[in-house]
Tab-separated table of C-alpha atoms in Angstrom:
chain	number	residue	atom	x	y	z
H	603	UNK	CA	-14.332	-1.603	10.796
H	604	UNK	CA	-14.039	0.475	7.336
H	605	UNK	CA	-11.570	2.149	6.359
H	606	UNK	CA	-13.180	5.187	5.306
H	607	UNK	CA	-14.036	5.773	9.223
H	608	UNK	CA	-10.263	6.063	10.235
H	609	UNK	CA	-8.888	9.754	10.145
H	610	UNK	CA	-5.956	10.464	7.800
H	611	UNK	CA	-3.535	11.099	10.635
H	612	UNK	CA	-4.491	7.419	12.007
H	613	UNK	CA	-3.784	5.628	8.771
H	614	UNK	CA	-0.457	7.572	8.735
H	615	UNK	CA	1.056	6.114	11.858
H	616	UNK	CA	-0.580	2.613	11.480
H	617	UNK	CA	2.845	1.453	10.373
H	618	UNK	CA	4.074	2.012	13.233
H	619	UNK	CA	2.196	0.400	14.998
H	620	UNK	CA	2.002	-2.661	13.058
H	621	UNK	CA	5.716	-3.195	13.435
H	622	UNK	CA	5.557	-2.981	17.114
H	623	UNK	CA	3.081	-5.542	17.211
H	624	UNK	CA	4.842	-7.520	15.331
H	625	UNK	CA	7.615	-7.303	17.453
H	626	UNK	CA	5.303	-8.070	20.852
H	627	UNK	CA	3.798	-10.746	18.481
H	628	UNK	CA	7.505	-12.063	18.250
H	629	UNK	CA	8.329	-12.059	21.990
H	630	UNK	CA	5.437	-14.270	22.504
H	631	UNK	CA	2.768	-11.212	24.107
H	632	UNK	CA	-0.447	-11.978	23.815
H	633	UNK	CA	-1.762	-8.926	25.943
H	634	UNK	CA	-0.695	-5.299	26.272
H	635	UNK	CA	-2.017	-1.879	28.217
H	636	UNK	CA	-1.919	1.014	26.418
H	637	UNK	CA	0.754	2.237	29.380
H	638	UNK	CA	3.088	-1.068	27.993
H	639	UNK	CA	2.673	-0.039	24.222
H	640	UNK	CA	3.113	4.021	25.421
H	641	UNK	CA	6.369	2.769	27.258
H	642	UNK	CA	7.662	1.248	24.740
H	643	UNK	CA	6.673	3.535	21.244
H	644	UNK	CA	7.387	6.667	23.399
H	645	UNK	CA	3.723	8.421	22.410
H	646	UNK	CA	1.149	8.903	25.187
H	647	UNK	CA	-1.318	6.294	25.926
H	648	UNK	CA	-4.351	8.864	25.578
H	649	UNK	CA	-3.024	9.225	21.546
H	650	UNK	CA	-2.557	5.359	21.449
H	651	UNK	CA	-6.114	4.362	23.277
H	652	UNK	CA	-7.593	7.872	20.793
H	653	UNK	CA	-5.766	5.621	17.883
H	654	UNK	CA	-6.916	1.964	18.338
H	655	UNK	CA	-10.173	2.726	19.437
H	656	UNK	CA	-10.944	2.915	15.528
H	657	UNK	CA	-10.175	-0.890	15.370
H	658	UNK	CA	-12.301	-3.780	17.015
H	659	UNK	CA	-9.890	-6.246	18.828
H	660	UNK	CA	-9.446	-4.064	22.237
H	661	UNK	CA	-10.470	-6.041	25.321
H	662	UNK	CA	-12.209	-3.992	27.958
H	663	UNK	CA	-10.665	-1.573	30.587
H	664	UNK	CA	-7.503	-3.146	32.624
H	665	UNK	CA	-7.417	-6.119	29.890
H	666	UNK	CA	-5.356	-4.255	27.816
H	667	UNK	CA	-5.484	-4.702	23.665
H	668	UNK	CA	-5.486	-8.078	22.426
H	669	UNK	CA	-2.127	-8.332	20.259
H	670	UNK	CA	-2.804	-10.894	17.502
H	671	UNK	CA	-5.929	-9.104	16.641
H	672	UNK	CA	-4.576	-5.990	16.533
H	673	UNK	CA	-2.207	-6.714	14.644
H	674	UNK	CA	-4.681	-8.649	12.393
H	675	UNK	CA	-6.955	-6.156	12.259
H	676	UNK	CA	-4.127	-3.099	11.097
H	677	UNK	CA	-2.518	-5.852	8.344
H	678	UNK	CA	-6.308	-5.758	6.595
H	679	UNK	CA	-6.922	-1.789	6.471
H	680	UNK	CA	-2.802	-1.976	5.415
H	681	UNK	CA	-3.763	-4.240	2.514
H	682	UNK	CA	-1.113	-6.927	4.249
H	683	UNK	CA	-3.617	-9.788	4.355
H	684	UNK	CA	-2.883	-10.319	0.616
H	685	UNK	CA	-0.157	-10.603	-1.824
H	686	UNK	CA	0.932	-7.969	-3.860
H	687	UNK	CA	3.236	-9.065	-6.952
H	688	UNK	CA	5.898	-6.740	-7.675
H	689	UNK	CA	8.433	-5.943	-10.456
H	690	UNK	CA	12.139	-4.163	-9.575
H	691	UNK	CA	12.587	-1.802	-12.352
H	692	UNK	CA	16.472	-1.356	-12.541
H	693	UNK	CA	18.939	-3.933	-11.171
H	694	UNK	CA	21.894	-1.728	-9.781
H	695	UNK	CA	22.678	-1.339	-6.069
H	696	UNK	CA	19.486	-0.056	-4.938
H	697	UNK	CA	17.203	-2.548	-7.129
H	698	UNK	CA	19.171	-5.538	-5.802
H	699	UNK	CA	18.528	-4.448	-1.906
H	700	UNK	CA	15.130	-3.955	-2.345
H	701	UNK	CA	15.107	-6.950	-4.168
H	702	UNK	CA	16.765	-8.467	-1.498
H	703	UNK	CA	14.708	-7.782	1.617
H	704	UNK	CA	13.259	-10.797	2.832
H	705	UNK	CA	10.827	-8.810	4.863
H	706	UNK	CA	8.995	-7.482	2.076
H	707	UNK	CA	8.423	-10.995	1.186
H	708	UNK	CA	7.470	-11.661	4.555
H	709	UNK	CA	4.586	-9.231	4.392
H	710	UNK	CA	3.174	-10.395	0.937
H	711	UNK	CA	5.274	-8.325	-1.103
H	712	UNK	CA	5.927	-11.073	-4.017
H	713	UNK	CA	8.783	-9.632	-6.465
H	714	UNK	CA	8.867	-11.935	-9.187
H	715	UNK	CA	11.001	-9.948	-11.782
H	716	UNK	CA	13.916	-6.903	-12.314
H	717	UNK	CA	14.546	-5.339	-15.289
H	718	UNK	CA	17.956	-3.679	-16.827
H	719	UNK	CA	19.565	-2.184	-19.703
H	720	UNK	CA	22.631	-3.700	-18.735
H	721	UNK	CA	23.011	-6.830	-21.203
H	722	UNK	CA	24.943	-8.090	-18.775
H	723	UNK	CA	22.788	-8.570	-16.096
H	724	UNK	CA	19.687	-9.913	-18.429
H	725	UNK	CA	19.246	-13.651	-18.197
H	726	UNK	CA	20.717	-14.202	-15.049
H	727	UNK	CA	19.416	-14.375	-11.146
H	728	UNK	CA	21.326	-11.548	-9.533
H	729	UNK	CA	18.949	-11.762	-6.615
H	730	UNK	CA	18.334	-14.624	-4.904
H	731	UNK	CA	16.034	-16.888	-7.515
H	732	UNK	CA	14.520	-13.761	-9.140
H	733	UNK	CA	15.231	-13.268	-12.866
H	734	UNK	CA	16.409	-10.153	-14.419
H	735	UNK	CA	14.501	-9.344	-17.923
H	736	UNK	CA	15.592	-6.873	-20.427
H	737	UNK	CA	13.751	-3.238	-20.229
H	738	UNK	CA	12.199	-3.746	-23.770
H	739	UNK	CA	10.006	-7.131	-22.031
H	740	UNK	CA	8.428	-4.999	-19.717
H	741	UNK	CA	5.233	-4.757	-21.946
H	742	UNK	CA	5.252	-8.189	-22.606
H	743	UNK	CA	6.010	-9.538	-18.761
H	744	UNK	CA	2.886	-7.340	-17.728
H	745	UNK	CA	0.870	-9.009	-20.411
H	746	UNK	CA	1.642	-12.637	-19.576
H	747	UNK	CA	2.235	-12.171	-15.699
H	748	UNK	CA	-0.351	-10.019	-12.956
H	749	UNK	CA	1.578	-7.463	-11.790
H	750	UNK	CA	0.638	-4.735	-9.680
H	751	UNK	CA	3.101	-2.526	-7.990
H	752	UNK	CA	6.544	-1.685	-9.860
H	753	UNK	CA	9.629	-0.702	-8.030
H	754	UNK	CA	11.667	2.426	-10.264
H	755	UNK	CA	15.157	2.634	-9.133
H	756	UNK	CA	16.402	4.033	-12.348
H	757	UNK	CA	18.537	7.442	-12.821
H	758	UNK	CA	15.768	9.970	-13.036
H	759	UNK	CA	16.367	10.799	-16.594
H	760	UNK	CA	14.360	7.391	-17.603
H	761	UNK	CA	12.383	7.346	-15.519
H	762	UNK	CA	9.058	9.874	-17.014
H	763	UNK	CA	9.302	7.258	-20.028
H	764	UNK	CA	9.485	3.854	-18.148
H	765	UNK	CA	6.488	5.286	-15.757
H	766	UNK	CA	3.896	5.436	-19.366
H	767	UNK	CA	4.799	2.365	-20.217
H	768	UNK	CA	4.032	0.899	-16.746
H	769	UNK	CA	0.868	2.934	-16.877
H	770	UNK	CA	-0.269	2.283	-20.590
H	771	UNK	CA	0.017	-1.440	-19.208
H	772	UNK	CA	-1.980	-0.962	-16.296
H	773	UNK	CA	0.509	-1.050	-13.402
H	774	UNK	CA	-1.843	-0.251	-9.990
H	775	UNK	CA	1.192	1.502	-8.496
H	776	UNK	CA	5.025	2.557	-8.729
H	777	UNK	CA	7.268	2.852	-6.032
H	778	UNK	CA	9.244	5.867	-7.115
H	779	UNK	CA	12.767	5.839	-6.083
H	780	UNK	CA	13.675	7.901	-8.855
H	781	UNK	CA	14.696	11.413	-8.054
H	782	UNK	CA	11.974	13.096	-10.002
H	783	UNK	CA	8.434	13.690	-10.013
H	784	UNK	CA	5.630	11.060	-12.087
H	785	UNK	CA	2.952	12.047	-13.885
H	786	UNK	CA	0.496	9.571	-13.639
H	787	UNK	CA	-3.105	8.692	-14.837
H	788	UNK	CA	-5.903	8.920	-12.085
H	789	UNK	CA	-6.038	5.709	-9.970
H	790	UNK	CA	-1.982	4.943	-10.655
H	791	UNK	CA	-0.876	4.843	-6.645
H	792	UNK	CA	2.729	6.480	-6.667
H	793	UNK	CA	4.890	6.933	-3.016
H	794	UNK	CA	8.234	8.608	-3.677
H	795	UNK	CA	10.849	7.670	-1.776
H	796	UNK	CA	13.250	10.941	-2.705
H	797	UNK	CA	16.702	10.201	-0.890
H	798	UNK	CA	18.624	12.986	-1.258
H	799	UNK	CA	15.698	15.037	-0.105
H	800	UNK	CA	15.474	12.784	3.629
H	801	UNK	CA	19.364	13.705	3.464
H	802	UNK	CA	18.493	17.521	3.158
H	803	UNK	CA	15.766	17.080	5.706
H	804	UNK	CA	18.673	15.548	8.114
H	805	UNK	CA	20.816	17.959	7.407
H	806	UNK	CA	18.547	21.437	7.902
H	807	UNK	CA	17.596	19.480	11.240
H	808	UNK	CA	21.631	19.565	12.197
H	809	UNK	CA	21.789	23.354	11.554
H	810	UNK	CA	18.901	23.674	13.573
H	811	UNK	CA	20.168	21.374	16.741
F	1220	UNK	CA	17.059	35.645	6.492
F	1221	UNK	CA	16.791	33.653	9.516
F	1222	UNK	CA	15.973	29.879	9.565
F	1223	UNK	CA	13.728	30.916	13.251
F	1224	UNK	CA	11.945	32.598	11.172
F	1225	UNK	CA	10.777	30.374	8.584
F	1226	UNK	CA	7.851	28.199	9.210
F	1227	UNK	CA	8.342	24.552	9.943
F	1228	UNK	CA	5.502	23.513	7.072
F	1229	UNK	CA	7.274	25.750	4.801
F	1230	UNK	CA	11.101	24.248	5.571
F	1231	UNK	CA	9.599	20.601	4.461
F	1232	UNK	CA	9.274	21.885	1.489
F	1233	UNK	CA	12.459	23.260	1.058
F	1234	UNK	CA	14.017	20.124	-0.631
F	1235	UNK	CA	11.474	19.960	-3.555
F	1236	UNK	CA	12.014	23.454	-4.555
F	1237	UNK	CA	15.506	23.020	-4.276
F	1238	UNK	CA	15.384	20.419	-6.910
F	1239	UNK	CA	13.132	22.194	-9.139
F	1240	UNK	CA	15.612	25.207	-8.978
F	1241	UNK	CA	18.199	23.259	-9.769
F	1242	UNK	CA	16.702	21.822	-12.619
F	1243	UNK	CA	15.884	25.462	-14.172
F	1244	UNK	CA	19.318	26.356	-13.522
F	1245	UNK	CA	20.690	23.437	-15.814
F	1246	UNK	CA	18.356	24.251	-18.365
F	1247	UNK	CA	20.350	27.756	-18.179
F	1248	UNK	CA	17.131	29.848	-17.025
F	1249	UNK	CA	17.761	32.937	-14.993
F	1250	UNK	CA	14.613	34.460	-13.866
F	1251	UNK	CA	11.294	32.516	-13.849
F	1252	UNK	CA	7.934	33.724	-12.495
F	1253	UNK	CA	5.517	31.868	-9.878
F	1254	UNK	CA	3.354	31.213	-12.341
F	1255	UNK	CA	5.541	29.095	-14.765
F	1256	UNK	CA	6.934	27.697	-11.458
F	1257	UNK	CA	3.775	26.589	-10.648
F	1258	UNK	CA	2.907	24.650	-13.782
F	1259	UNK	CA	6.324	23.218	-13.558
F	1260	UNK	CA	5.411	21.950	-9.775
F	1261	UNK	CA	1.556	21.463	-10.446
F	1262	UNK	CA	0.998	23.820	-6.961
F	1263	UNK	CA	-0.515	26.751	-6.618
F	1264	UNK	CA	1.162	30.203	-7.679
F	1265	UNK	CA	0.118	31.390	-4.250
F	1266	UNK	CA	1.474	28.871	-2.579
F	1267	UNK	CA	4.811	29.257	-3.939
F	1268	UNK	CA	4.332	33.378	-3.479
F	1269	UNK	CA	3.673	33.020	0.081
F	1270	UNK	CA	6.482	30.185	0.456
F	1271	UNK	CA	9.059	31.877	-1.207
F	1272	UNK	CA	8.555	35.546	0.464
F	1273	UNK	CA	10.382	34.089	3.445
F	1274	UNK	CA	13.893	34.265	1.312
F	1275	UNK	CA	15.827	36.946	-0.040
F	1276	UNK	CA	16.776	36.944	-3.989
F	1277	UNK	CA	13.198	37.546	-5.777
F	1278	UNK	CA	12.427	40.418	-7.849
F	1279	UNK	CA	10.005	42.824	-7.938
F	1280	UNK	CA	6.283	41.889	-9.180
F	1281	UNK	CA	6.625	41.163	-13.542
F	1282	UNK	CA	10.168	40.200	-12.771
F	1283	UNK	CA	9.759	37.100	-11.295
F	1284	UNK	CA	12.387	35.412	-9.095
F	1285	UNK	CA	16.287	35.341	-9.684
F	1286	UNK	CA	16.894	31.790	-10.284
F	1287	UNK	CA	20.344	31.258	-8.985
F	1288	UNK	CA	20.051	33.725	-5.858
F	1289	UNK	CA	17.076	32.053	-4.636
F	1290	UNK	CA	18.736	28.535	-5.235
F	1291	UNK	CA	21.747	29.841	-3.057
F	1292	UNK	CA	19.930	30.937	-0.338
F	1293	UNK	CA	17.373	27.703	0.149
F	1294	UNK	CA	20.833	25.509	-0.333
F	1295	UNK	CA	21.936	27.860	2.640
F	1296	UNK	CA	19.315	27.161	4.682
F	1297	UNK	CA	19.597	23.244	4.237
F	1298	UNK	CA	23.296	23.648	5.468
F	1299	UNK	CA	24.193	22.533	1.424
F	1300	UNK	CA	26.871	25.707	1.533
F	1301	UNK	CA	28.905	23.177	3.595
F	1302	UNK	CA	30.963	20.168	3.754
F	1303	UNK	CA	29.519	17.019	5.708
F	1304	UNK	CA	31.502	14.513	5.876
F	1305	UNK	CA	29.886	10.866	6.165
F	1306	UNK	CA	30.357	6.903	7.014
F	1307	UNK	CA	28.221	4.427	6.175
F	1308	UNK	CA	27.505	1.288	8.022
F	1309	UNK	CA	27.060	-1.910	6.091
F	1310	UNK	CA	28.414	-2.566	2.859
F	1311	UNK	CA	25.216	-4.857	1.588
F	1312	UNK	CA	23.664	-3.720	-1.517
F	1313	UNK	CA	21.940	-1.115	-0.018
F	1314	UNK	CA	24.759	0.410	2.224
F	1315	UNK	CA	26.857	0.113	-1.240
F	1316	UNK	CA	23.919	1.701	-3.180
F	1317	UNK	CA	23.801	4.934	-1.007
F	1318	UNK	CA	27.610	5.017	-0.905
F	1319	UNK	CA	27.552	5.037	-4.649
F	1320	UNK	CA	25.303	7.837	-5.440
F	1321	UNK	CA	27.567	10.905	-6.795
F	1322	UNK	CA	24.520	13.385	-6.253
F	1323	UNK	CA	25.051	13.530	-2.293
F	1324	UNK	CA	28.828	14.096	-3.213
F	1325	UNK	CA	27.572	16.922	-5.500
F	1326	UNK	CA	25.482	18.401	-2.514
F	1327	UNK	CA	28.498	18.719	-0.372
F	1328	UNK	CA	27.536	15.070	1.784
F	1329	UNK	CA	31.215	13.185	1.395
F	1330	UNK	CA	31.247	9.794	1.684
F	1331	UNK	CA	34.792	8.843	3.183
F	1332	UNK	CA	34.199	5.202	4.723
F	1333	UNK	CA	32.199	2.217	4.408
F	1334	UNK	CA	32.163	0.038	7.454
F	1335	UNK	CA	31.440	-3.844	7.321
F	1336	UNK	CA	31.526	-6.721	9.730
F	1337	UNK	CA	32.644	-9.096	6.623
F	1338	UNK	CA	35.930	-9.798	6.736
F	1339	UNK	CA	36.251	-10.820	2.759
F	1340	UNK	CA	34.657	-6.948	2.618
F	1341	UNK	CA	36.944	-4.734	5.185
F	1342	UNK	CA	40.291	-3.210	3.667
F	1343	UNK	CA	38.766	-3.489	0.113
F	1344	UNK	CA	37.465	-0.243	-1.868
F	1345	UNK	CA	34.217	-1.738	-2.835
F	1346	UNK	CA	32.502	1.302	-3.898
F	1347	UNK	CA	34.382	3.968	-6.096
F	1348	UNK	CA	37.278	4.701	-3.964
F	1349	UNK	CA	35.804	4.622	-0.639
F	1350	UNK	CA	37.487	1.694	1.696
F	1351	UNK	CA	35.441	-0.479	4.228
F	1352	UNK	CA	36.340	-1.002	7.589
F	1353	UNK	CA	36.222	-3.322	10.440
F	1354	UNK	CA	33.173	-2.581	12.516
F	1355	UNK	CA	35.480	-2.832	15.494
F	1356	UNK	CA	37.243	-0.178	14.168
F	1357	UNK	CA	34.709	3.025	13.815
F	1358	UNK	CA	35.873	4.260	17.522
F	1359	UNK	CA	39.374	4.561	15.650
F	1360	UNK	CA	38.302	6.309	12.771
F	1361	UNK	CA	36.170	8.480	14.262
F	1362	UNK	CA	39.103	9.356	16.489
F	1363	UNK	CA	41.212	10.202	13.361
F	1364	UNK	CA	38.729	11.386	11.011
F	1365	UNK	CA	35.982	14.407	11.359
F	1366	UNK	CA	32.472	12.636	11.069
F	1367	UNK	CA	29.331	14.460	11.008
F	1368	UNK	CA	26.990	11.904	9.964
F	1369	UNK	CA	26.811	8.173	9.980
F	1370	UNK	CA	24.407	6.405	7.755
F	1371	UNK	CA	23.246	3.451	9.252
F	1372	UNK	CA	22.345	0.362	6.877
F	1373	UNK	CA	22.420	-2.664	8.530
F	1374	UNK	CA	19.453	-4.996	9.878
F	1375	UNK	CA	17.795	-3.734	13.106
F	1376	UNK	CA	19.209	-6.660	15.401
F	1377	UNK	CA	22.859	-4.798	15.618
F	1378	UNK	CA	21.340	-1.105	15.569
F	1379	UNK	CA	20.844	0.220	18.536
F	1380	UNK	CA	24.529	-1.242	19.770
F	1381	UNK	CA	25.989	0.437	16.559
F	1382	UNK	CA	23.991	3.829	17.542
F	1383	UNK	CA	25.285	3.937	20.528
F	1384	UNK	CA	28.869	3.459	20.117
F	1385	UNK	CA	28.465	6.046	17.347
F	1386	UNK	CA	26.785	8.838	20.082
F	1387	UNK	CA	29.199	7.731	22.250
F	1388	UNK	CA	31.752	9.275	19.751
F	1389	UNK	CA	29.930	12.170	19.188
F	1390	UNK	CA	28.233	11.488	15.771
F	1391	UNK	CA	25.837	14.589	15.196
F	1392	UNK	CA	23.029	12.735	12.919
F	1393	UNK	CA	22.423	8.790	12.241
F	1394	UNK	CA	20.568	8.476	8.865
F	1395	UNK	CA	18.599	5.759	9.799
F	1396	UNK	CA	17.755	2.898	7.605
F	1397	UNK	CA	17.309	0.121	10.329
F	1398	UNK	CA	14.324	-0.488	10.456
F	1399	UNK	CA	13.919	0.276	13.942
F	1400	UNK	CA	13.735	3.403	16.478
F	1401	UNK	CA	16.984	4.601	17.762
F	1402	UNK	CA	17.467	5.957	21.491
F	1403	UNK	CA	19.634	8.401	20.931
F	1404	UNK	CA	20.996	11.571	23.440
F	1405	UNK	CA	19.342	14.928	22.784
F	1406	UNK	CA	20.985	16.757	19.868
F	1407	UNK	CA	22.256	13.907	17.881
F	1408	UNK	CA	19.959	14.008	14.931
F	1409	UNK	CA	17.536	11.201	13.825
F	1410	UNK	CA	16.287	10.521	10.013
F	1411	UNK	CA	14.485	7.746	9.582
F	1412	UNK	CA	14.245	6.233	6.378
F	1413	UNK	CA	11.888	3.129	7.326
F	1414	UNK	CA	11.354	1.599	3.690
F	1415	UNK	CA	8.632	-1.494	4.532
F	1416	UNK	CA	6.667	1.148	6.011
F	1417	UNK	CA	6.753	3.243	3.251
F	1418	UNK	CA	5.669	0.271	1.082
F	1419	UNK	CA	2.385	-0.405	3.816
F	1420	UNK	CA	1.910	3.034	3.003
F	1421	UNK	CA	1.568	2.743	-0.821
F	1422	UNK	CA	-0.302	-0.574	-0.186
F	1423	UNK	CA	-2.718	0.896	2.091
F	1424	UNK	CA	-3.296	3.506	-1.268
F	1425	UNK	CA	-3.955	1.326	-3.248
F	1426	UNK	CA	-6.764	-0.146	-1.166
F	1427	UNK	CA	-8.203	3.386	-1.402
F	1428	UNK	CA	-7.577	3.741	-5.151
């Protein structure tokens, strides 16, 4: 299966999917009917059967989709079946828990490093074994250390400056936390994860209900 | 201007131009044009015509649009002309992290209680000068306290319990950052803020980059 066959809208729900195969995966079920699945991820079967029929692993009618392949087969065209080693830039609150998660771990997320301008915090393992650097190392982690994604959960008023660096070094993508928009070179991968706007969304949803 | 009659497309937008408006309006500018605008927001002028001719507060063509009015009336529209008051659930890094962020204070979302099943947590004020509660005791404080919103920052094992004792209260909208679904009655509002997915989603990018 390639990638480039899968529509947009596919790719955009595979998540979903992924985690509740995981969680079938978990409980041990080896099998499941596109009815089951519907059941349980409250979409209709037709949009799940439309959806998976772009990936190989589906038994034939009545034998329902085989789960571990599945679920193989969606952790490839995610990029899961790898490891991806990843930097924390900023070690406050939000650094530290997504420092923290296990589960990112758990899906080949590797974060081997934070950073902070906090003198404080440099030196030390304020995360479970993962060592906090000073922001000026940044340039000099990246050259002695493959790094590909980097985490920026800085205030956004850093954040434009920290992104070049991460770029001039060669970073693949950033995962921008920071309440502002990046302007990247062509190629740099950035999601934005833009809190306060999710609030806002949340909150023009409870004028509306 | 009515909400009804604002297209849904347009509304998701809302947030970013919110923030861009807000920016211009610390940097003391008054009027700006859809042109500038659009350089500032790398979209198209037209886009940002057509958008924006769904609010009041914009001048006449040459004269661009009145900064602050149009500010006020998209902040009216996202319900930001009010007071919501909030609880969050968990007081790990993360749950501490969103606590901690003056901006939603500054958009009208008050943070009045943390909630926690550690015990060496409850009864302390471990972020500003919020307190943390018992878990067993959000029934209580609900009772006692106006709540719109609950934000919901603990791992997906105790979730759905935790959701339901808060509909049961008569929470209006769970910020979701449990990274599961939530069953909840109709009208209680669901955000979900499902980070690992959001990470698959930059991963899968980067496959395509």
């Amino acid at each position: 299966m390639d990638r480039r066959d899968v529509p947009q809208a596919v790719i955009t729900r595979l998540p979903r999917y992924y985690r509740y195969l995981g969680e079938l995966l978990e409980e041990g079920v080896e099998r499941i009917s596109s009815n089951e699945l519907s059941e349980r991820m409250k979409v209709t079967s037709s949009q799940i059967r439309q959806d998976l029929n772009h990936f190989g692993g589906f038994g034939q009618q009545g034998y329902g989709y085989h789960v571990p392949t599945l679920y193989a087969e969606i952790a490839r065209l995610l990029g899961l079946d790898r490891v991806h080693n990843m930097i924390v830039i900023g070690a406050g609150n939000l650094g530290r828990a997504l420092a923290g998660y296990a589960n990112f771990e758990k899906r080949g997320f590797n974060i081997t490093a934070l950073f902070d301008k906090n003198p404080e915090l440099v030196g030390k393992k304020n995360v479970r074994d993962i060592e906090t650097y000073a922001m000026e190392d940044i340039e000099e982690y990246m050259d002695t250390h493959e790094v590909e994604i980097a985490v920026l959960a800085i205030p956004k008023t850093g954040a434009p400056e920290v992104a070049k660096r991460l770029c001039d070094k060669g970073i693949k993508a950033i995962w921008n936390f920071s309440h502002t928009d990046l302007d990247v070179p062509k190629g740099v991968v950035v999601e934005n994860v833009h809190l306060s706007e999710s609030l806002m969304k949340l909150s023009y949803a409870m004028e509306e209900a």
